Amino acid sequence: AYATDFNAASPVPVLVVLPDAVLPDGLVQSFEIFNQTNPGGSPGPSAGNLFHAYILRPTGIANEYYVVFDSGEFTVPPSSNPAGEVTSFPVPDIAVLSGDIIAYYGAGVPVDITATGTDILSFPAPAAPVADTNITLGGTDFPVYPQARTYSFSASVLDLSGANTVYAGGIRKFVDGLAGLGAAGANNLGQYISVAVPDTTSYPGSDYYEIAVIEFTEQMHSDLPATTHRGYIQLSTAEVPGIQVPLANPDGSPILMPDGSQAYGVDNPHYLGASIVAQKDRPVRIKFYNLLPTGHYDPNTGLRGGDLFLPVDTSVMGSGMGPEMYDTVNGTMMMEPDPQNPMCGNPDKPYGCYTENRATLHLHGGISPWISDGTPHQWITPADENTPYPQGVSVQNVPDMTGCELATDGCMTFYYTNQQSARLSFYHDHAWGITRLNVYAGEAAAYLIRDETEQALIDNGTIPSVEIPLVIQDKTFVASEEQLAISDETWDINRWGGFGSLWFPHVYSPAQNPGDASGVNQYGRWAYGPWFWPPTNAIEHGPIDNPYYDPNCNPDLEWCEPALMPGTPYNSMGMEAFNDTPTVNGTVYPTITLEPQAYRFRILSVANDRFFNLSLYRAVDANGNPCDLSNPNPAPESTGVTCTEVALNPDEVAAALTDPAGVFPTPLAGTEGPSWIQIGSEGGFLPTPAIVPPHPITWVTDPTVFNAGNVDQHSLLLGPAERADVIVDFSAYAGQTLILYNDAPAAFPARDPRYDYYTGNPDLRDTGGAPSTLPGYGPNIRTVMQIRIADATPAPAYDVAALESAFTHQADGSGVFESGQNPIIVGQGAYNDAYGTSFQNNGPLAGLVQIFDTSFSFNTLLGNTLTMPLQSKQIQDEMGEAFGHMYGRMSGFMGVETPNPQAGLQNMILMGYVNPPTEVLDGVEVGGGDFNLEVTPIAVADDGTQIWKITHNGVDTHPVHWHLYDVQLINRVGW
């Protein structure tokens, strides 16, 4: 036998097809070869040779095959057995059909030359077959070598034919490393978060960057192909050349600057890049280019152009019809000839539609001039886009920055003051009508502000110098075509992408079904206005005939389609997007190994709607044993990975199988890991550090309070866009494995068990959910990340007392909060340690608003008492009052309340985004002729300060985000 095919004195690539290795319906999970150490008649052993493994599908034409799968290049490793051994090459579960066969291209697979061998050798074969193409054996590209042969090559298949259909798992957890900062932090997939390099010469006194939004691909997990993203990259300039990467679109076409020249990157494009590090009071200037593709999706060619790779509901305000489509006669937008298929969502969309490649930058949490805020109307399109709307109506450039004066030049400029304390912010897209999609697609990056207060804490060792960013999101990835046919047959692979692409909700599934005696749709997700109480009958497009309705169906014998269905667009936004797979720094289910010492984590949630309640729990192995020094050889899961699970209460897990909505499984008591030491939030450093222990979610159960059912206790809780600056001391966890664990309900607080993916959860396919999750696999929204602590000599325990002392008021005013943060407006007892004050904790001047208050008295840092009226605002998302007036879908509105409401006279005035503003705030002149920017605490209330009382009436808990200002949160209170 020969260890490998060879010609003359060296192995050469060959194509070998095994026509007798016929596969059943199922999933190919690995390929195997015999790793031969004896060269036999070959010049060397199998080890060191390279090959591709293939799955081929006969086309029905003699000797012609369709290339279903190409593994990419495998390397035969050295054999651990001198006599040779079978070596396996795992692949993600590859769906195959009965009749498919296997093949390989390359060298290193042993062969016997026999009279009865049936394997087909193609030689010479100068080029490897390409996936999704056809090949012909015996043709000019792959001539057949006339010799009977048998090769030691096989595949392992999970047989799903006949009655063998089983759930075969999902994405494996904790097989890829966490992506870190810069090239030095690259993981095994090559992922890392790029860090922008400032140009400090072009604008003296400022840091200057040229940033572009582009389309690119990056692999997020070993079991997935590269995923298409839109994201930010720093452009190469003469002052900051970087490695000058010639940028290209996913189809290989070059990305060009507006002047037609090749665009070059300072670094390769990476998800969540390019992060920016700024210094307090040193401005950052950005010239922003939109270098996205142009044009629209063409179903004839399959080219997507500038359209998003996500479903865009063009009935959403700002994403469909533009001003060109306004009917000046009737004073309304143009009528839709087919309301379920809006014109602007079709491939042949009218010229007056907004494009899907609009983009901007918004510094989330920044105090910026309004012209640089990146509001929803401050977007631009690529320079060569054919559109009547090349930029939003509010686009204004920085006066002393040139090069972006034209509306069609595809660029705009931004100026960020950075007149804020040290904190983690981020910048992201905010284009009108498509913000949620652009951010989900990848248009977000970190923005870190440093200051002297923070640096002093690092320099004296009070806080750890090692920082680890954790940008947490939830994603869903498009499944294989076979699975997609069952889970989402309406997904357009050609338009939005196939296996491994980002998936997003795009069908409005009503929670009601008037054709059922219960009135409930078991597959439903969101309330539908015409079938709610009170019904929203005055909408433009109500229910329509259901084409699947069968008048002969007997509802007493079987489930029957109702006569009517919602008249919503077939491609409709959902009211929420709760996805099934957590990512951290762009990596799906990452793992990281750390030393037994304290680390500082900078955590940012960029989820669309999902909250995260983060705790650290000790992991267990496949046998339920703890992953610590008492268990040196933990049992692996079927994925081959150890320590992937958190031990849940088995009684609760069992009870949830029959009562998924009523039982909420929690981790076993005693498996808790270290606490969080929280030192900051999105507003910078806290008044005093907070110790936040692991804690499962609980709900308010007191029936006497109006907020019964809201979330009560929790651990480190983050809503979308919220941040946490925390320290974790791992010095007591040497040799242990921990899991970053999340159990926040989705929706929040009203948990839908179909969005709660955890190991051993119920099979909810009969209500539109997912099958039970297997150990070691996703979907699992609870086990976010694995942290392995090295078995090494621990560092001394972290000095929490020294940290608390640094935050305490000092005689010279050098306490962390008092020296680093702007002075508070409302005095409260929680600030006494930080300021050395004696504000009340209880009583009428405790700085806390009661639910019945219409004015508010409080003490200030200067020692005086102020009384101010409360400005009544509101948030409302209750169907029947807050709804979309075109299609009757759920919606949420902000607005105002009637002043000084009384019983029976409280009215919420709902206001849409395009309604006129309720406040026009004058600019405050700070300082005198020397532009002194020191802030003085208010002594009187005529300086423009307002106190807003925001009343929320609805189901979901809503995070609130302010543009242009920092605010002080006074308190939250239940009705």
Coordinates of C-alpha atoms in Angstrom, one line a residue, residues 3-6 10-16 45-53 74-76 104-110:
A3 CA 0.9 6.2 2.1
T4 CA -0.1 8.8 -0.5
D5 CA -0.5 9.2 -4.2
F6 CA 2.7 10.4 -5.8
S10 CA 7.0 14.0 -4.6
P11 CA 3.3 13.9 -3.8
V12 CA 1.0 15.9 -6.1
P13 CA -2.7 16.8 -5.7
V14 CA -5.2 14.4 -7.1
L15 CA -9.0 14.3 -7.1
V16 CA -10.4 11.0 -5.8
P45 CA 4.2 8.9 5.2
S46 CA 0.7 10.5 5.2
A47 CA 1.6 13.1 7.8
G48 CA 2.2 16.6 6.6
N49 CA 0.2 16.3 3.4
L50 CA -2.7 18.6 2.6
F51 CA -6.2 17.8 1.3
H52 CA -9.7 19.0 0.9
A53 CA -12.7 16.8 1.7
F74 CA -6.8 19.9 6.1
T75 CA -3.3 19.0 7.2
V76 CA -2.6 15.3 8.1
Y104 CA -11.1 14.5 -1.7
Y105 CA -8.5 16.6 -3.4
G106 CA -4.9 16.7 -2.4
A107 CA -2.5 14.1 -1.0
G108 CA -1.9 12.1 2.2
V109 CA -4.6 9.5 1.8
P110 CA -3.3 5.9 1.6

